[in-house]
Amino acid sequence: MRRERDSKALLDQARQYAFEYIDAIEKRAVFPDEKAIENLDRFDEPLPEHWQSGAGTLELLNAYGAPATVAQTGGRYFGFVNGGVVPTALAARWMADAWDQNPALYVISPVVGKLEQVCDNWLRDLLEMPDGTVAGYVSGSSTATLCGLAAARYELLRRLDWDVNARGLFDAPPIRVIVSEQAHSSVFKALALLGLGKDRIERVPADRQGRIDASRIPVLDGRCLLILQAGNVNTGAFDAFEEICDPAKKNDAWVHVDGAFGLWVKASPARKVLAQGVELADSWSVDGHKTLNTPYDCGIVLCRQRDSLTAAMQASGAYIQYSEHRDGMMHVPEMSRRARAVDLWATLRYLGRNGVAELIDGMCERAAQFAERLAACRFRILNAVVFNQVLVAADTPEQTREILANIQASGVCWCGGTQWDNEPAIRISVSSWATTPEDVDRSVDAFVDARSKVLPDPADGR
Ligand SMILES: *Cc1c(COP(=O)(O)O)cnc(C)c1O
């Protein structure tokens, strides 16, 4: 077991590979080529019977793993809403990985308990959340949403004199769940996991930008859970929080907001009006690893009432030693987990209030630049570009599909596809600090080139 007790040589080797990766990132194709994908077969070896060399293991990973990565830390990856990674956060994560801390309880890791507490305070401040709001640090928004909805389920049933932890959901008084038809798939997944039943939810139509139609939300009461969205995955649009939350709260409904990438708009003085009133909700889910550009895996659940969250995440055991400090496992489903608050803390400390605002505003400006330049090159922009998302189409559905395939094969940039307003669309998410105006220009050129392969028309607008 102790053959490689001295880990420094391995860490040096890993550092060397990481530096080479970072240095090459802007020069390589954004999506791995066929050869790199084929070479992944090299990993198909039987489980070794004996010890292998650590150096050889890293070498294999570097030789065949690195070339098959998607270059999303460069400036021209626009697929999904993946975000890049702020270097300070990555470096802090390396340190925390060397520490190998477990933030389950304060007594297991005082430093991570402290940093989680500091993140709680900073997030409340930055996102303008109500006093007393607590956070739980989980793997991503899917889990954060699960936690927020679990808190809602616990609290709504508690008010009806039903302890869901003890008695379960069979025979429980029914609670109504009201969701936009445009909610993210992870919301439906969380509802299914929580026994709230995908088929019994009430789905409310959305408008052409993907915002829930406020006039179609039923009259709510204390048995209702309403789920809203800050940042539609296709259009980036925000629901009308103020208009919706005010009456919902007066009638004692629980409001959860899925703000995976959009909730950060609250940190931009220039744009926070987009999410006005979002702070009236009861719980929120948001990702560090998207707009904020922390490394994976960094999801955050925020809950206005600490007791609803901690009761829903109940944990007990004779050997569990709670303290007067922050015990992480009280706020999340897991016991052991990675010290993800370290990278979140480092990102927030490094950027500061103005840095977070600049990061977000920069993404929005790049998205607007994309929309403007693509429109000037005779592409159609299908959404109102209010945040970081741009939906693009060519003249016909077939052309849009072919152009997207050509863009993806170009290696210059990478965008995903979606369906919007009954037609296929190319979906651009600007979500990396690394994307520059030059990256946008180069990518727009790649769009035009991709189209010229489909339509050999010289009047391509360049
Ligand atoms: C990405 C996303 C999620 C899921 O978040 P994960 O961190 O991938 O689990 C949920 N809702 C929205 C709107 C998203 O963009």
Short mmCIF file of C-alpha atoms and ligand atoms in Angstrom, two decimals:
data_model
loop_
_atom_site.label_atom_id
_atom_site.label_comp_id
_atom_site.label_asym_id
_atom_site.label_seq_id
_atom_site.Cartn_x
_atom_site.Cartn_y
_atom_site.Cartn_z
CA MET A 1 0.00 0.00 0.00
CA ARG A 2 2.84 2.39 0.70
CA ARG A 3 4.73 2.04 -2.55
CA GLU A 4 3.93 5.56 -3.62
CA ARG A 5 3.69 7.21 -0.27
CA ASP A 6 5.60 10.12 -1.75
CA SER A 7 2.97 11.64 -3.97
CA LYS A 8 4.98 14.65 -5.11
CA ALA A 9 6.38 13.09 -8.26
CA LEU A 10 2.88 12.12 -9.34
CA LEU A 11 1.49 15.55 -8.60
CA ASP A 12 4.33 17.12 -10.56
CA GLN A 13 3.57 14.87 -13.48
CA ALA A 14 -0.13 15.73 -13.28
CA ARG A 15 0.73 19.42 -13.08
CA GLN A 16 2.89 19.13 -16.18
CA TYR A 17 0.07 17.48 -18.14
CA ALA A 18 -2.40 20.06 -16.92
CA PHE A 19 -0.14 22.89 -18.01
CA GLU A 20 0.27 21.36 -21.47
CA TYR A 21 -3.52 21.02 -21.68
CA ILE A 22 -4.08 24.62 -20.66
CA ASP A 23 -1.45 25.92 -23.09
CA ALA A 24 -2.99 24.08 -26.04
CA ILE A 25 -6.63 24.80 -25.33
CA GLU A 26 -7.16 27.69 -27.77
CA LYS A 27 -5.35 25.89 -30.60
CA ARG A 28 -7.14 22.58 -30.55
CA ALA A 29 -10.48 21.60 -32.05
CA VAL A 30 -13.32 22.34 -29.64
CA PHE A 31 -14.80 18.87 -30.11
CA PRO A 32 -12.45 15.86 -30.23
CA ASP A 33 -11.79 14.43 -33.69
CA GLU A 34 -12.64 10.90 -34.78
CA LYS A 35 -9.16 9.59 -34.10
CA ALA A 36 -9.29 10.80 -30.50
CA ILE A 37 -12.67 9.14 -30.02
CA GLU A 38 -11.45 5.90 -31.57
CA ASN A 39 -8.44 5.90 -29.26
CA LEU A 40 -10.75 5.72 -26.26
CA ASP A 41 -10.76 1.99 -26.98
CA ARG A 42 -7.34 1.95 -25.32
CA PHE A 43 -9.17 2.10 -22.00
CA ASP A 44 -10.86 -1.24 -22.74
CA GLU A 45 -8.38 -3.35 -20.81
CA PRO A 46 -9.17 -6.03 -18.26
CA LEU A 47 -8.95 -4.93 -14.63
CA PRO A 48 -5.26 -5.34 -13.76
CA GLU A 49 -4.45 -8.19 -11.39
CA HIS A 50 -1.61 -6.36 -9.69
CA TRP A 51 -0.30 -2.93 -8.86
CA GLN A 52 0.35 -0.72 -11.84
CA SER A 53 2.68 2.22 -11.89
CA GLY A 54 1.02 5.48 -10.86
CA ALA A 55 3.09 7.34 -13.45
CA GLY A 56 1.96 4.93 -16.17
CA THR A 57 -1.65 5.38 -15.15
CA LEU A 58 -1.39 9.15 -15.47
CA GLU A 59 0.44 8.75 -18.76
CA LEU A 60 -2.40 6.68 -20.19
CA LEU A 61 -4.95 9.23 -19.02
CA ASN A 62 -3.00 12.03 -20.62
CA ALA A 63 -2.30 10.21 -23.87
CA TYR A 64 -5.83 9.01 -24.59
CA GLY A 65 -8.07 10.88 -22.16
CA ALA A 66 -6.99 14.48 -22.69
CA PRO A 67 -7.37 14.46 -26.52
CA ALA A 68 -10.93 13.13 -26.19
CA THR A 69 -12.06 15.91 -23.87
CA VAL A 70 -14.38 18.63 -25.06
CA ALA A 71 -12.42 21.89 -24.90
CA GLN A 72 -14.94 23.73 -22.79
CA THR A 73 -12.38 25.72 -20.82
CA GLY A 74 -11.48 27.59 -24.00
CA GLY A 75 -13.49 30.57 -25.25
CA ARG A 76 -15.48 28.95 -28.04
CA TYR A 77 -17.59 26.26 -26.42
CA PHE A 78 -21.25 27.33 -26.49
CA GLY A 79 -22.97 23.99 -25.92
CA PHE A 80 -25.49 23.55 -23.12
CA VAL A 81 -24.86 26.06 -20.31
CA ASN A 82 -21.65 24.49 -19.14
CA GLY A 83 -19.57 27.43 -18.03
CA GLY A 84 -15.80 27.57 -17.95
CA VAL A 85 -13.57 27.55 -14.92
CA VAL A 86 -11.98 30.51 -13.16
CA PRO A 87 -8.26 29.68 -12.66
CA THR A 88 -8.18 30.76 -9.00
CA ALA A 89 -11.03 28.36 -8.29
CA LEU A 90 -9.32 25.51 -10.09
CA ALA A 91 -6.12 26.12 -8.16
CA ALA A 92 -8.00 26.30 -4.85
CA ARG A 93 -9.66 23.04 -5.75
CA TRP A 94 -6.28 21.41 -6.28
CA MET A 95 -5.31 22.49 -2.79
CA ALA A 96 -8.55 21.24 -1.31
CA ASP A 97 -8.09 17.93 -3.12
CA ALA A 98 -4.71 17.59 -1.45
CA TRP A 99 -6.44 18.19 1.89
CA ASP A 100 -9.13 15.56 1.17
CA GLN A 101 -11.62 17.04 3.60
CA ASN A 102 -15.10 15.77 4.40
CA PRO A 103 -17.55 18.55 5.28
CA ALA A 104 -20.24 16.30 6.76
CA LEU A 105 -19.77 17.71 10.25
CA TYR A 106 -17.87 20.64 11.69
CA VAL A 107 -15.86 18.25 13.81
CA ILE A 108 -14.73 16.36 10.71
CA SER A 109 -13.56 19.54 8.94
CA PRO A 110 -13.63 22.86 10.79
CA VAL A 111 -12.14 24.72 7.82
CA VAL A 112 -14.82 23.63 5.37
CA GLY A 113 -17.52 24.27 7.98
CA LYS A 114 -16.19 27.81 8.24
CA LEU A 115 -15.98 28.35 4.48
CA GLU A 116 -19.54 27.05 4.02
CA GLN A 117 -20.67 29.58 6.60
CA VAL A 118 -18.86 32.39 4.80
CA CYS A 119 -20.39 31.29 1.46
CA ASP A 120 -23.85 31.35 3.10
CA ASN A 121 -23.32 34.98 4.08
CA TRP A 122 -21.81 36.07 0.81
CA LEU A 123 -24.50 34.39 -1.30
CA ARG A 124 -27.26 35.98 0.76
CA ASP A 125 -25.63 39.35 0.21
CA LEU A 126 -24.78 38.94 -3.48
CA LEU A 127 -28.11 37.40 -4.51
CA GLU A 128 -30.12 39.71 -2.21
CA MET A 129 -31.76 36.86 -0.39
CA PRO A 130 -33.86 37.38 2.75
CA ASP A 131 -32.18 37.36 6.16
CA GLY A 132 -31.99 33.88 7.60
CA THR A 133 -31.74 32.15 4.23
CA VAL A 134 -29.50 29.08 4.47
CA ALA A 135 -27.63 27.19 1.77
CA GLY A 136 -26.81 23.56 1.14
CA TYR A 137 -23.83 22.65 -1.04
CA VAL A 138 -24.65 19.80 -3.39
CA SER A 139 -23.46 18.38 -6.70
CA GLY A 140 -25.59 20.49 -9.04
CA SER A 141 -28.94 22.10 -9.62
CA SER A 142 -30.68 18.76 -10.10
CA THR A 143 -29.90 17.86 -6.50
CA ALA A 144 -30.42 21.42 -5.30
CA THR A 145 -33.91 21.38 -6.81
CA LEU A 146 -34.58 18.02 -5.20
CA CYS A 147 -33.61 19.53 -1.82
CA GLY A 148 -35.69 22.68 -2.30
CA LEU A 149 -38.74 20.64 -3.29
CA ALA A 150 -38.16 18.23 -0.40
CA ALA A 151 -38.20 21.21 1.97
CA ALA A 152 -41.43 22.39 0.34
CA ARG A 153 -43.02 18.96 0.63
CA TYR A 154 -42.04 18.68 4.28
CA GLU A 155 -43.30 22.14 5.20
CA LEU A 156 -46.58 22.12 3.26
CA LEU A 157 -47.49 18.76 4.80
CA ARG A 158 -46.35 19.81 8.28
CA ARG A 159 -48.78 22.70 8.12
CA LEU A 160 -51.47 20.10 7.40
CA ASP A 161 -50.40 18.17 10.51
CA TRP A 162 -48.71 15.47 8.50
CA ASP A 163 -45.11 14.48 9.23
CA VAL A 164 -43.92 13.19 5.88
CA ASN A 165 -40.62 11.94 7.32
CA ALA A 166 -42.46 9.66 9.73
CA ARG A 167 -45.58 8.77 7.80
CA GLY A 168 -44.56 8.93 4.16
CA LEU A 169 -46.83 10.01 1.36
CA PHE A 170 -49.40 7.18 1.32
CA ASP A 171 -52.66 8.61 2.69
CA ALA A 172 -51.10 12.06 3.09
CA PRO A 173 -53.30 15.07 2.35
CA PRO A 174 -52.72 15.87 -1.34
CA ILE A 175 -50.56 18.82 -2.27
CA ARG A 176 -50.89 20.45 -5.66
CA VAL A 177 -47.82 21.06 -7.78
CA ILE A 178 -47.97 23.81 -10.39
CA VAL A 179 -45.21 23.98 -12.97
CA SER A 180 -44.60 25.75 -16.25
CA GLU A 181 -44.69 23.50 -19.29
CA GLN A 182 -41.23 24.98 -19.98
CA ALA A 183 -39.69 23.77 -16.70
CA HIS A 184 -36.32 22.04 -16.96
CA SER A 185 -36.38 18.24 -17.15
CA SER A 186 -34.56 18.04 -13.81
CA VAL A 187 -37.61 19.60 -12.12
CA PHE A 188 -39.84 16.79 -13.37
CA LYS A 189 -37.23 14.27 -12.30
CA ALA A 190 -37.09 15.70 -8.78
CA LEU A 191 -40.88 15.68 -8.51
CA ALA A 192 -40.94 12.03 -9.56
CA LEU A 193 -38.23 11.11 -7.06
CA LEU A 194 -40.17 12.85 -4.30
CA GLY A 195 -43.33 10.87 -5.01
CA LEU A 196 -45.15 13.95 -6.26
CA GLY A 197 -45.94 12.22 -9.53
CA LYS A 198 -45.11 13.62 -12.96
CA ASP A 199 -48.62 12.91 -14.23
CA ARG A 200 -50.48 14.68 -11.46
CA ILE A 201 -48.70 18.01 -11.76
CA GLU A 202 -50.60 20.94 -13.20
CA ARG A 203 -48.72 22.30 -16.20
CA VAL A 204 -49.16 25.94 -17.07
CA PRO A 205 -48.59 27.17 -20.65
CA ALA A 206 -45.69 29.47 -21.40
CA ASP A 207 -45.40 32.47 -23.70
CA ARG A 208 -43.23 32.66 -26.83
CA GLN A 209 -40.11 33.42 -24.80
CA GLY A 210 -40.70 30.43 -22.52
CA ARG A 211 -41.98 32.43 -19.53
CA ILE A 212 -44.81 30.96 -17.53
CA ASP A 213 -48.09 32.62 -18.48
CA ALA A 214 -48.98 34.35 -15.21
CA SER A 215 -52.62 34.75 -16.21
CA ARG A 216 -52.98 30.95 -16.48
CA ILE A 217 -51.64 30.13 -13.00
CA PRO A 218 -54.57 28.84 -10.90
CA VAL A 219 -55.55 30.51 -7.63
CA LEU A 220 -53.11 29.11 -5.10
CA ASP A 221 -53.50 28.18 -1.46
CA GLY A 222 -51.49 26.64 1.38
CA ARG A 223 -51.55 23.23 -0.30
CA CYS A 224 -49.75 24.46 -3.40
CA LEU A 225 -46.17 24.22 -4.56
CA LEU A 226 -45.42 26.55 -7.47
CA ILE A 227 -42.16 26.16 -9.40
CA LEU A 228 -40.79 29.10 -11.37
CA GLN A 229 -37.69 29.64 -13.47
CA ALA A 230 -34.90 32.21 -13.58
CA GLY A 231 -33.33 31.60 -16.97
CA ASN A 232 -35.08 29.41 -19.53
CA VAL A 233 -32.58 26.89 -20.94
CA ASN A 234 -33.39 27.86 -24.50
CA THR A 235 -34.12 31.58 -24.42
CA GLY A 236 -32.62 32.70 -21.10
CA ALA A 237 -35.98 34.34 -20.22
CA PHE A 238 -37.09 35.02 -16.65
CA ASP A 239 -40.55 34.43 -15.21
CA ALA A 240 -42.43 37.48 -13.88
CA PHE A 241 -41.53 36.85 -10.25
CA GLU A 242 -42.92 39.98 -8.66
CA GLU A 243 -46.30 39.68 -10.30
CA ILE A 244 -46.55 35.97 -9.48
CA CYS A 245 -44.89 35.65 -6.06
CA ASP A 246 -46.80 38.41 -4.34
CA PRO A 247 -50.26 36.75 -4.53
CA ALA A 248 -48.74 33.27 -4.17
CA LYS A 249 -47.15 34.23 -0.87
CA LYS A 250 -50.29 35.98 0.39
CA ASN A 251 -52.10 32.69 -0.13
CA ASP A 252 -49.39 30.66 1.68
CA ALA A 253 -48.22 28.68 -1.30
CA TRP A 254 -44.57 27.57 -1.43
CA VAL A 255 -42.62 28.99 -4.37
CA HIS A 256 -39.41 27.34 -5.58
CA VAL A 257 -37.26 28.97 -8.26
CA ASP A 258 -35.01 26.94 -10.57
CA GLY A 259 -32.28 29.49 -11.19
CA ALA A 260 -29.54 27.10 -12.28
CA PHE A 261 -27.72 29.66 -14.41
CA GLY A 262 -30.05 32.68 -14.29
CA LEU A 263 -30.23 33.45 -10.59
CA TRP A 264 -26.78 35.05 -10.84
CA VAL A 265 -28.40 37.94 -12.71
CA LYS A 266 -29.14 39.31 -9.25
CA ALA A 267 -25.44 40.06 -8.93
CA SER A 268 -25.48 42.40 -11.94
CA PRO A 269 -26.73 45.89 -11.01
CA ALA A 270 -27.35 46.55 -14.71
CA ARG A 271 -29.52 43.48 -15.26
CA LYS A 272 -30.99 42.38 -11.95
CA VAL A 273 -34.30 43.98 -12.86
CA LEU A 274 -34.82 40.86 -15.02
CA ALA A 275 -35.33 38.83 -11.82
CA GLN A 276 -37.13 41.44 -9.80
CA GLY A 277 -39.12 39.86 -6.99
CA VAL A 278 -37.28 36.52 -7.15
CA GLU A 279 -36.30 37.02 -3.51
CA LEU A 280 -39.97 36.67 -2.54
CA ALA A 281 -39.79 32.90 -3.13
CA ASP A 282 -39.22 30.27 -0.42
CA SER A 283 -36.44 28.24 -2.00
CA TRP A 284 -34.05 28.50 -4.92
CA SER A 285 -31.62 26.26 -6.75
CA VAL A 286 -28.54 27.59 -8.51
CA ASP A 287 -25.26 26.29 -9.90
CA GLY A 288 -21.78 27.57 -9.25
CA HIS A 289 -20.46 25.50 -12.13
CA LYS A 290 -22.47 27.32 -14.80
CA THR A 291 -22.55 31.13 -14.89
CA LEU A 292 -20.19 31.63 -11.95
CA ASN A 293 -17.53 29.38 -13.57
CA THR A 294 -16.54 27.36 -10.52
CA PRO A 295 -15.30 23.84 -11.29
CA TYR A 296 -17.81 21.00 -11.18
CA ASP A 297 -19.59 19.89 -9.00
CA CYS A 298 -21.10 22.92 -7.39
CA GLY A 299 -24.84 23.19 -6.87
CA ILE A 300 -26.49 25.30 -4.21
CA VAL A 301 -29.92 25.04 -2.62
CA LEU A 302 -31.09 28.15 -0.81
CA CYS A 303 -33.99 28.06 1.60
CA ARG A 304 -35.67 30.98 3.33
CA GLN A 305 -36.59 28.87 6.37
CA ARG A 306 -33.70 26.95 7.79
CA ASP A 307 -35.95 24.55 9.69
CA SER A 308 -37.82 23.39 6.59
CA LEU A 309 -34.58 22.42 4.88
CA THR A 310 -32.91 20.79 7.87
CA ALA A 311 -36.08 18.89 8.77
CA ALA A 312 -36.34 17.58 5.21
CA MET A 313 -32.66 16.57 5.21
CA GLN A 314 -32.98 15.02 8.66
CA ALA A 315 -30.09 12.92 9.80
CA SER A 316 -29.41 11.26 13.06
CA GLY A 317 -27.24 8.55 14.59
CA ALA A 318 -25.70 7.96 17.99
CA TYR A 319 -22.20 8.70 16.71
CA ILE A 320 -23.16 11.91 14.93
CA GLN A 321 -21.83 14.84 16.86
CA TYR A 322 -23.64 18.06 16.04
CA SER A 323 -22.05 21.27 17.17
CA GLU A 324 -23.00 24.89 17.52
CA HIS A 325 -21.11 25.41 14.26
CA ARG A 326 -22.27 24.70 10.75
CA ASP A 327 -22.74 20.98 10.21
CA GLY A 328 -22.93 20.59 6.45
CA MET A 329 -24.92 17.37 6.39
CA MET A 330 -27.89 19.06 8.06
CA HIS A 331 -28.49 20.97 4.81
CA VAL A 332 -27.95 18.28 2.16
CA PRO A 333 -28.90 14.67 1.41
CA GLU A 334 -25.33 13.38 1.60
CA MET A 335 -23.14 12.70 4.56
CA SER A 336 -19.64 12.49 3.06
CA ARG A 337 -18.96 14.70 0.09
CA ARG A 338 -16.29 16.80 -1.58
CA ALA A 339 -15.26 20.11 0.01
CA ARG A 340 -16.91 22.03 -2.79
CA ALA A 341 -17.35 25.18 -0.71
CA VAL A 342 -13.59 25.73 -1.05
CA ASP A 343 -13.78 26.41 -4.79
CA LEU A 344 -17.00 28.39 -4.41
CA TRP A 345 -15.43 30.54 -1.70
CA ALA A 346 -12.28 31.05 -3.79
CA THR A 347 -14.32 32.11 -6.84
CA LEU A 348 -16.39 34.62 -4.89
CA ARG A 349 -13.38 36.00 -3.05
CA TYR A 350 -11.32 36.33 -6.21
CA LEU A 351 -14.05 38.02 -8.26
CA GLY A 352 -15.63 40.10 -5.55
CA ARG A 353 -18.95 41.84 -6.07
CA ASN A 354 -17.80 43.82 -9.11
CA GLY A 355 -16.04 40.86 -10.65
CA VAL A 356 -19.19 38.72 -10.54
CA ALA A 357 -21.15 41.57 -12.14
CA GLU A 358 -18.51 41.96 -14.85
CA LEU A 359 -18.49 38.24 -15.51
CA ILE A 360 -22.25 38.15 -16.01
CA ASP A 361 -22.44 41.38 -18.00
CA GLY A 362 -19.60 40.15 -20.23
CA MET A 363 -21.53 36.98 -21.08
CA CYS A 364 -24.64 39.00 -21.87
CA GLU A 365 -22.66 41.40 -24.06
CA ARG A 366 -21.08 38.52 -25.99
CA ALA A 367 -24.53 36.97 -26.49
CA ALA A 368 -25.85 40.29 -27.82
CA GLN A 369 -22.82 40.54 -30.12
CA PHE A 370 -23.56 37.04 -31.45
CA ALA A 371 -27.18 37.95 -32.14
CA GLU A 372 -26.32 41.22 -33.83
CA ARG A 373 -23.60 39.81 -36.06
CA LEU A 374 -25.54 36.68 -37.00
CA ALA A 375 -28.59 38.77 -37.88
CA ALA A 376 -26.37 40.97 -40.04
CA CYS A 377 -25.24 37.78 -41.82
CA ARG A 378 -28.90 36.91 -42.56
CA PHE A 379 -29.42 34.29 -39.89
CA ARG A 380 -32.69 34.44 -38.00
CA ILE A 381 -32.58 35.04 -34.22
CA LEU A 382 -35.58 33.29 -32.66
CA ASN A 383 -35.53 34.68 -29.12
CA ALA A 384 -35.34 38.05 -27.42
CA VAL A 385 -31.72 38.00 -26.26
CA VAL A 386 -32.00 39.23 -22.67
CA PHE A 387 -29.31 37.14 -21.02
CA ASN A 388 -26.70 34.65 -22.30
CA GLN A 389 -28.80 32.52 -24.67
CA VAL A 390 -29.20 32.95 -28.44
CA LEU A 391 -31.39 30.75 -30.65
CA VAL A 392 -30.44 30.81 -34.32
CA ALA A 393 -32.04 29.40 -37.45
CA ALA A 394 -31.38 29.42 -41.17
CA ASP A 395 -34.05 29.73 -43.86
CA THR A 396 -35.33 26.17 -43.65
CA PRO A 397 -35.29 23.43 -40.96
CA GLU A 398 -33.07 21.25 -43.19
CA GLN A 399 -30.55 24.04 -43.63
CA THR A 400 -30.49 24.72 -39.89
CA ARG A 401 -29.75 21.05 -39.19
CA GLU A 402 -27.03 20.79 -41.79
CA ILE A 403 -25.39 24.05 -40.76
CA LEU A 404 -25.35 22.91 -37.13
CA ALA A 405 -23.68 19.63 -38.12
CA ASN A 406 -21.05 21.57 -40.08
CA ILE A 407 -20.41 23.93 -37.17
CA GLN A 408 -19.97 21.01 -34.80
CA ALA A 409 -17.55 19.35 -37.22
CA SER A 410 -15.58 22.55 -37.83
CA GLY A 411 -13.66 22.43 -34.57
CA VAL A 412 -13.80 26.25 -34.43
CA CYS A 413 -16.66 26.35 -31.94
CA TRP A 414 -19.34 24.03 -30.67
CA CYS A 415 -23.08 24.71 -30.28
CA GLY A 416 -25.92 22.35 -29.52
CA GLY A 417 -29.28 22.01 -31.19
CA THR A 418 -32.77 22.42 -29.85
CA GLN A 419 -36.35 22.77 -30.99
CA TRP A 420 -38.01 26.16 -30.60
CA ASP A 421 -41.33 27.45 -31.91
CA ASN A 422 -41.80 24.18 -33.82
CA GLU A 423 -38.55 24.37 -35.71
CA PRO A 424 -34.99 23.18 -35.13
CA ALA A 425 -32.64 25.83 -33.83
CA ILE A 426 -28.97 26.23 -33.08
CA ARG A 427 -28.55 27.04 -29.43
CA ILE A 428 -25.73 29.30 -28.27
CA SER A 429 -25.01 29.59 -24.54
CA VAL A 430 -22.34 32.10 -23.65
CA SER A 431 -21.31 30.98 -20.20
CA SER A 432 -17.53 31.14 -19.93
CA TRP A 433 -15.36 33.94 -18.58
CA ALA A 434 -12.89 32.96 -21.31
CA THR A 435 -15.08 33.99 -24.26
CA THR A 436 -13.79 37.20 -25.85
CA PRO A 437 -15.37 39.41 -28.54
CA GLU A 438 -12.79 37.90 -30.93
CA ASP A 439 -14.04 34.41 -30.07
CA VAL A 440 -17.54 35.53 -31.02
CA ASP A 441 -16.31 36.99 -34.32
CA ARG A 442 -14.44 33.80 -35.19
CA SER A 443 -17.48 31.73 -34.32
CA VAL A 444 -19.80 33.86 -36.44
CA ASP A 445 -17.37 33.32 -39.33
CA ALA A 446 -17.65 29.59 -38.67
CA PHE A 447 -21.46 29.89 -38.94
CA VAL A 448 -21.12 31.63 -42.29
CA ASP A 449 -18.61 29.03 -43.53
CA ALA A 450 -20.86 26.23 -42.36
CA ARG A 451 -23.72 27.74 -44.32
CA SER A 452 -21.65 28.21 -47.46
CA LYS A 453 -21.09 24.43 -47.48
CA VAL A 454 -24.85 23.94 -47.46
CA LEU A 455 -25.73 26.79 -49.79
CA PRO A 456 -22.94 27.64 -52.19
CA ASP A 457 -24.40 31.15 -52.41
CA PRO A 458 -21.80 33.89 -52.78
CA ALA A 459 -24.09 36.52 -51.23
CA ASP A 460 -23.52 35.13 -47.73
CA GLY A 461 -23.44 38.54 -46.13
CA ARG A 462 -19.77 38.64 -45.22
C1 LIG B 1 -28.44 22.87 -15.97
C2 LIG B 1 -29.80 23.13 -15.46
C3 LIG B 1 -30.35 22.31 -14.48
C4 LIG B 1 -29.64 21.08 -13.97
O1 LIG B 1 -28.47 21.45 -13.29
P1 LIG B 1 -27.28 20.41 -13.04
O2 LIG B 1 -26.28 21.23 -12.32
O3 LIG B 1 -26.82 19.99 -14.39
O4 LIG B 1 -27.81 19.29 -12.24
C5 LIG B 1 -31.60 22.65 -14.01
N1 LIG B 1 -32.28 23.71 -14.45
C6 LIG B 1 -31.77 24.53 -15.41
C7 LIG B 1 -32.56 25.71 -15.87
C8 LIG B 1 -30.50 24.26 -15.94
O5 LIG B 1 -29.99 25.06 -16.87
#
